[in-house]
Amino acid sequence: PGLTPRSALLYKFSGSPSKSLKDINNMIRQGEQR
Amino acid sequence: AQECQNLEIEKQRRIERIKQKRAQLQELLLQQIAFKNLVQRNRQNEQQNQGPPAMNSTIQLPFIIINTSRKTVIDCSISSDKFEYLFNFDNTFEIHDDIEVLKRMGMSFGLESGKCSLDDLKLAKSLVPKALEGYITDISTGPSWLNQGLLSNSA
Amino acid sequence: KEVIDRLRFLKAEIEDLELKERELDQQKLWLQQSIKNVMDDSINNKFSYVTHEDICNCFNGDTLLAIQAPSGTQLEVPIPEMGQNGQKKYQINLRSHSGPIHVLLINKE
């Protein structure tokens, strides 16, 4: 495990807006492109 | 002149906030329409089929869906009490909530993409509180409604 | 004179925007309550489901995991990183504090 803390995106059931999932999907997609 | 400039900035901030709040209201309206439409559809189906679908063929709301390519290898670790899951995928995935799935099923009559027929528009209006029906007409015109009545201010 | 007119006009506009914003806040609260009432209604609750067929038709051909979890369950997705074998790893952590999580693998086949 590297020194820099791995950041993560969070979503809370019945608590977070749908936008949080869109942000996660974008991160995964960008991760793929990168 | 300085005060004018400050007020211009203040005005733009308010316009942006109003657009965001309109987008949130649109999301809530679509959620209510999609949910009520789903309930109506299932109720009609059960009347036609004389009963509910098989227990293990349905998923109760709320839920989320993770979709990934059929080729993806998924490794899953589960705690004994099922309170914790760890999934490892060797390929990308997407995550969608139930409202997104209902939209894809057409339960919000395509309002979110501005492709709603007049008949469906009437149906959609019947599913929201009367005082908010006007928004459904606005939403059906497409995303430009978020700016409606604000551009004149910005001009 | 021109600047004073502009000031007066801007103040009137900002007042108008304030009214619009307050109305939106009110309507949002009201609609959230309306949605909660609809979703909590026991009759509606009985019909608030989708079939596997519904879901498969929305995501053509993919492998699907349907997850039902108690409110407040946390879903965490770390930034994808390179595994030892040079292959990218994608991860999802699910953590509940109030009840078991149910995961269903759905595939057209």
Coordinates of C-alpha atoms in Angstrom, one line a residue:
Chain A
P1 CA 0.0 0.0 0.0
G2 CA 1.4 3.4 -1.0
L3 CA 2.0 6.2 1.5
T4 CA -0.6 8.5 0.0
P5 CA -4.0 7.6 1.4
R6 CA -6.2 6.1 -1.3
S7 CA -9.2 8.3 -1.6
A8 CA -12.5 6.8 -2.4
L9 CA -16.0 8.1 -3.3
L10 CA -18.9 7.3 -1.0
Y11 CA -22.6 6.7 -1.5
K12 CA -25.1 6.2 1.3
F13 CA -28.2 4.2 0.8
S14 CA -31.4 6.3 1.0
G15 CA -29.1 9.2 2.0
S16 CA -27.0 10.4 -0.9
P17 CA -28.3 12.0 -4.1
S18 CA -28.2 10.1 -7.5
K19 CA -25.4 12.5 -8.4
S20 CA -23.0 10.7 -6.1
L21 CA -23.4 7.6 -8.2
K22 CA -22.8 9.6 -11.4
D23 CA -19.6 10.9 -9.8
I24 CA -18.5 7.4 -9.0
N25 CA -19.3 6.2 -12.6
N26 CA -17.3 9.1 -14.0
M27 CA -14.3 8.3 -11.7
I28 CA -14.3 4.7 -12.9
R29 CA -14.6 5.8 -16.5
Q30 CA -11.8 8.3 -16.1
G31 CA -9.7 5.7 -14.3
E32 CA -10.2 3.4 -17.3
Q33 CA -9.2 6.2 -19.8
R34 CA -6.2 7.1 -17.7
Chain B
A1 CA -20.6 52.0 -9.7
Q2 CA -18.8 49.7 -7.2
E3 CA -22.1 48.8 -5.6
C4 CA -23.5 48.0 -9.1
Q5 CA -20.8 45.6 -9.7
N6 CA -21.4 43.9 -6.3
L7 CA -25.1 43.6 -7.1
E8 CA -24.3 42.1 -10.5
I9 CA -22.2 39.4 -8.8
E10 CA -24.9 38.8 -6.3
K11 CA -27.5 38.5 -9.0
Q12 CA -25.4 35.9 -10.9
R13 CA -25.0 33.9 -7.8
R14 CA -28.7 33.8 -7.2
I15 CA -29.4 32.9 -10.8
E16 CA -27.0 29.9 -10.5
R17 CA -28.6 28.8 -7.2
I18 CA -32.1 29.0 -8.7
K19 CA -31.0 26.8 -11.7
Q20 CA -29.6 24.2 -9.3
K21 CA -32.8 24.2 -7.2
R22 CA -34.9 23.9 -10.3
A23 CA -32.8 20.9 -11.3
Q24 CA -33.3 19.3 -7.9
L25 CA -37.1 19.9 -8.1
Q26 CA -37.1 18.3 -11.6
E27 CA -35.4 15.3 -10.2
L28 CA -37.9 14.9 -7.4
L29 CA -40.9 15.4 -9.8
L30 CA -39.4 12.7 -12.1
Q31 CA -39.0 10.4 -9.1
Q32 CA -42.6 10.8 -8.0
I33 CA -43.9 10.3 -11.5
A34 CA -41.7 7.2 -12.1
F35 CA -42.7 5.6 -8.8
K36 CA -46.4 6.2 -9.1
N37 CA -46.3 5.0 -12.7
L38 CA -44.5 1.8 -11.6
V39 CA -47.1 1.2 -8.9
Q40 CA -49.9 1.6 -11.5
R41 CA -48.2 -0.7 -14.0
N42 CA -47.7 -3.4 -11.4
R43 CA -51.2 -3.1 -10.1
Q44 CA -52.6 -3.5 -13.7
N45 CA -50.3 -6.4 -14.4
E46 CA -51.4 -8.2 -11.3
Q47 CA -55.1 -7.7 -12.2
Q48 CA -54.5 -9.0 -15.7
N49 CA -52.4 -12.0 -14.5
Q50 CA -54.7 -12.6 -11.5
G51 CA -51.9 -12.3 -9.0
P52 CA -48.3 -11.1 -8.3
P53 CA -45.3 -12.4 -10.2
A54 CA -43.2 -15.2 -8.8
M55 CA -41.5 -14.1 -5.6
N56 CA -38.0 -14.8 -6.8
S57 CA -38.5 -12.8 -10.0
T58 CA -38.9 -9.4 -8.5
I59 CA -36.7 -6.9 -6.6
Q60 CA -38.4 -4.6 -4.1
L61 CA -37.5 -0.9 -4.1
P62 CA -35.1 0.7 -2.9
F63 CA -32.2 -1.0 -4.5
I64 CA -29.1 -0.2 -6.6
I65 CA -27.8 -1.9 -9.6
I66 CA -24.1 -2.6 -10.5
N67 CA -23.7 -3.5 -14.2
T68 CA -20.5 -4.7 -15.8
S69 CA -19.5 -6.5 -18.9
R70 CA -20.5 -10.2 -19.1
K71 CA -16.7 -11.0 -19.4
T72 CA -15.8 -9.3 -16.1
V73 CA -14.5 -11.6 -13.4
I74 CA -16.0 -10.6 -10.0
D75 CA -14.4 -11.7 -6.8
C76 CA -16.6 -11.3 -3.7
S77 CA -15.9 -11.5 0.0
I78 CA -18.8 -11.5 2.4
S79 CA -18.7 -11.2 6.2
S80 CA -20.5 -14.0 8.1
D81 CA -23.3 -11.6 9.2
K82 CA -23.7 -10.2 5.7
F83 CA -23.1 -6.7 7.0
E84 CA -20.0 -6.2 4.9
Y85 CA -19.2 -7.1 1.2
L86 CA -16.0 -6.5 -0.7
F87 CA -16.2 -6.8 -4.5
N88 CA -13.1 -6.9 -6.8
F89 CA -13.7 -6.5 -10.5
D90 CA -11.1 -6.9 -13.2
N91 CA -13.1 -4.5 -15.5
T92 CA -15.0 -1.3 -15.2
F93 CA -18.5 -1.2 -13.8
E94 CA -21.3 1.3 -13.4
I95 CA -23.7 1.8 -10.4
H96 CA -27.3 3.1 -10.8
D97 CA -30.0 3.7 -8.3
D98 CA -33.6 2.5 -8.7
I99 CA -34.9 5.8 -10.0
E100 CA -32.3 5.7 -12.8
V101 CA -33.6 2.1 -13.6
L102 CA -37.2 3.3 -13.6
K103 CA -36.3 6.1 -16.0
R104 CA -34.6 3.6 -18.3
M105 CA -37.7 1.5 -18.1
G106 CA -39.6 4.6 -19.4
M107 CA -41.5 5.1 -16.2
S108 CA -40.9 8.9 -16.3
F109 CA -42.4 9.1 -19.9
G110 CA -39.0 10.3 -21.3
L111 CA -39.6 13.7 -19.7
E112 CA -35.9 13.9 -18.6
S113 CA -34.9 13.9 -22.3
G114 CA -37.6 16.2 -23.5
K115 CA -39.2 13.4 -25.5
C116 CA -42.6 13.1 -24.0
S117 CA -45.8 12.7 -26.1
L118 CA -48.8 14.9 -25.4
D119 CA -50.8 11.9 -24.0
D120 CA -47.9 11.0 -21.7
L121 CA -47.6 14.6 -20.7
K122 CA -51.2 14.6 -19.5
L123 CA -50.6 11.3 -17.7
A124 CA -47.5 12.7 -16.0
K125 CA -49.3 15.8 -14.8
S126 CA -51.9 13.6 -13.2
L127 CA -49.2 12.0 -11.1
V128 CA -47.9 15.2 -9.4
P129 CA -49.5 17.7 -7.0
K130 CA -51.8 20.1 -8.9
A131 CA -49.8 23.2 -7.9
L132 CA -46.6 21.7 -9.6
E133 CA -48.2 20.7 -12.9
G134 CA -46.8 23.8 -14.6
Y135 CA -43.3 22.4 -14.0
I136 CA -44.1 19.3 -15.9
T137 CA -44.9 21.3 -19.0
D138 CA -41.7 23.3 -18.5
I139 CA -39.6 20.1 -18.1
S140 CA -41.1 18.6 -21.2
T141 CA -39.6 21.4 -23.3
G142 CA -36.1 20.1 -22.5
P143 CA -33.2 21.3 -20.3
S144 CA -33.6 25.0 -21.4
W145 CA -36.4 25.4 -18.9
L146 CA -33.8 25.7 -16.1
N147 CA -32.9 29.2 -17.4
Q148 CA -36.5 30.2 -18.1
G149 CA -37.4 33.7 -16.8
L150 CA -33.8 34.1 -15.6
L151 CA -32.1 35.2 -18.8
S152 CA -34.3 38.4 -18.9
N153 CA -32.8 39.2 -15.4
S154 CA -29.3 38.5 -16.6
A155 CA -29.9 40.7 -19.7
Chain C
K1 CA -28.2 59.2 -13.2
E2 CA -27.5 56.1 -15.3
V3 CA -25.7 54.4 -12.4
I4 CA -28.5 55.2 -10.0
D5 CA -31.1 53.8 -12.4
R6 CA -28.9 50.7 -12.8
L7 CA -28.7 50.3 -9.1
R8 CA -32.5 50.6 -8.7
F9 CA -33.0 48.0 -11.5
L10 CA -30.6 45.5 -10.0
K11 CA -32.1 45.8 -6.5
A12 CA -35.6 45.1 -8.0
E13 CA -34.2 42.1 -10.0
I14 CA -32.5 40.6 -6.9
E15 CA -35.7 40.9 -5.0
D16 CA -37.5 39.1 -7.7
L17 CA -34.9 36.3 -7.7
E18 CA -35.2 36.1 -4.0
L19 CA -38.9 35.4 -4.3
K20 CA -38.3 32.8 -6.9
E21 CA -35.7 31.0 -4.8
R22 CA -37.9 31.0 -1.7
E23 CA -40.8 29.6 -3.7
L24 CA -38.5 26.8 -5.0
D25 CA -37.4 26.0 -1.4
Q26 CA -41.0 25.7 -0.3
Q27 CA -42.0 23.5 -3.2
K28 CA -39.0 21.2 -2.7
L29 CA -39.9 20.6 0.9
W30 CA -43.5 20.0 0.0
L31 CA -42.7 17.6 -2.8
Q32 CA -40.2 15.7 -0.6
Q33 CA -43.0 15.2 1.9
S34 CA -45.4 14.1 -0.9
I35 CA -42.9 11.6 -2.2
K36 CA -42.4 10.2 1.3
N37 CA -46.1 9.8 1.9
V38 CA -46.5 8.0 -1.5
M39 CA -43.6 5.7 -0.8
D40 CA -44.6 5.0 2.8
D41 CA -48.2 4.1 1.7
S42 CA -48.7 0.4 2.4
I43 CA -50.7 -0.2 -0.8
N44 CA -48.0 1.5 -3.0
N45 CA -45.4 -0.4 -1.1
K46 CA -46.9 -3.7 -2.2
F47 CA -46.6 -2.7 -5.9
S48 CA -43.1 -1.0 -5.6
Y49 CA -41.0 -3.7 -7.3
V50 CA -39.4 -4.3 -10.7
T51 CA -39.0 -7.7 -12.3
H52 CA -35.6 -9.2 -13.3
E53 CA -36.9 -8.9 -16.9
D54 CA -37.4 -5.2 -16.4
I55 CA -33.8 -4.8 -15.3
C56 CA -32.2 -7.0 -17.9
N57 CA -34.0 -5.0 -20.6
C58 CA -32.4 -1.8 -19.3
F59 CA -28.8 -3.1 -19.3
N60 CA -28.5 -5.2 -22.5
G61 CA -26.4 -8.3 -21.9
D62 CA -24.4 -7.1 -19.0
T63 CA -23.8 -8.9 -15.7
L64 CA -26.0 -7.3 -13.1
L65 CA -25.7 -7.2 -9.3
A66 CA -28.9 -6.0 -7.6
I67 CA -28.2 -4.7 -4.0
Q68 CA -30.7 -4.1 -1.3
A69 CA -29.4 -2.7 1.9
P70 CA -30.7 -0.9 5.0
S71 CA -30.8 2.9 4.9
G72 CA -27.5 4.4 5.8
T73 CA -25.5 1.5 4.4
Q74 CA -22.2 2.9 3.0
L75 CA -21.0 2.1 -0.5
E76 CA -17.3 3.0 -1.0
V77 CA -15.4 3.0 -4.3
P78 CA -11.7 3.6 -4.1
I79 CA -9.9 5.2 -7.0
P80 CA -9.0 2.3 -9.4
E81 CA -5.3 1.3 -9.0
M82 CA -2.9 -0.9 -10.9
G83 CA -2.7 -4.5 -9.5
Q84 CA 0.7 -6.4 -9.3
N85 CA 0.0 -8.1 -12.6
G86 CA -0.3 -4.7 -14.3
Q87 CA -4.1 -5.1 -14.5
K88 CA -6.4 -2.4 -13.2
K89 CA -8.4 -3.4 -10.1
Y90 CA -11.8 -2.0 -9.5
Q91 CA -13.3 -2.3 -6.0
I92 CA -16.6 -1.8 -4.2
N93 CA -17.0 -1.9 -0.4
L94 CA -20.4 -2.2 1.2
R95 CA -20.8 -1.7 4.9
S96 CA -24.0 -1.8 6.9
H97 CA -24.5 -1.1 10.6
S98 CA -28.1 -1.9 11.0
G99 CA -28.9 -5.1 9.0
P100 CA -27.7 -7.6 6.5
I101 CA -27.1 -6.6 2.9
H102 CA -28.7 -8.7 0.1
V103 CA -27.0 -9.1 -3.2
L104 CA -28.6 -10.8 -6.2
L105 CA -26.6 -11.8 -9.4
I106 CA -28.9 -11.3 -12.3
N107 CA -28.0 -12.5 -15.8
K108 CA -30.2 -12.8 -18.9
E109 CA -29.1 -16.4 -19.3

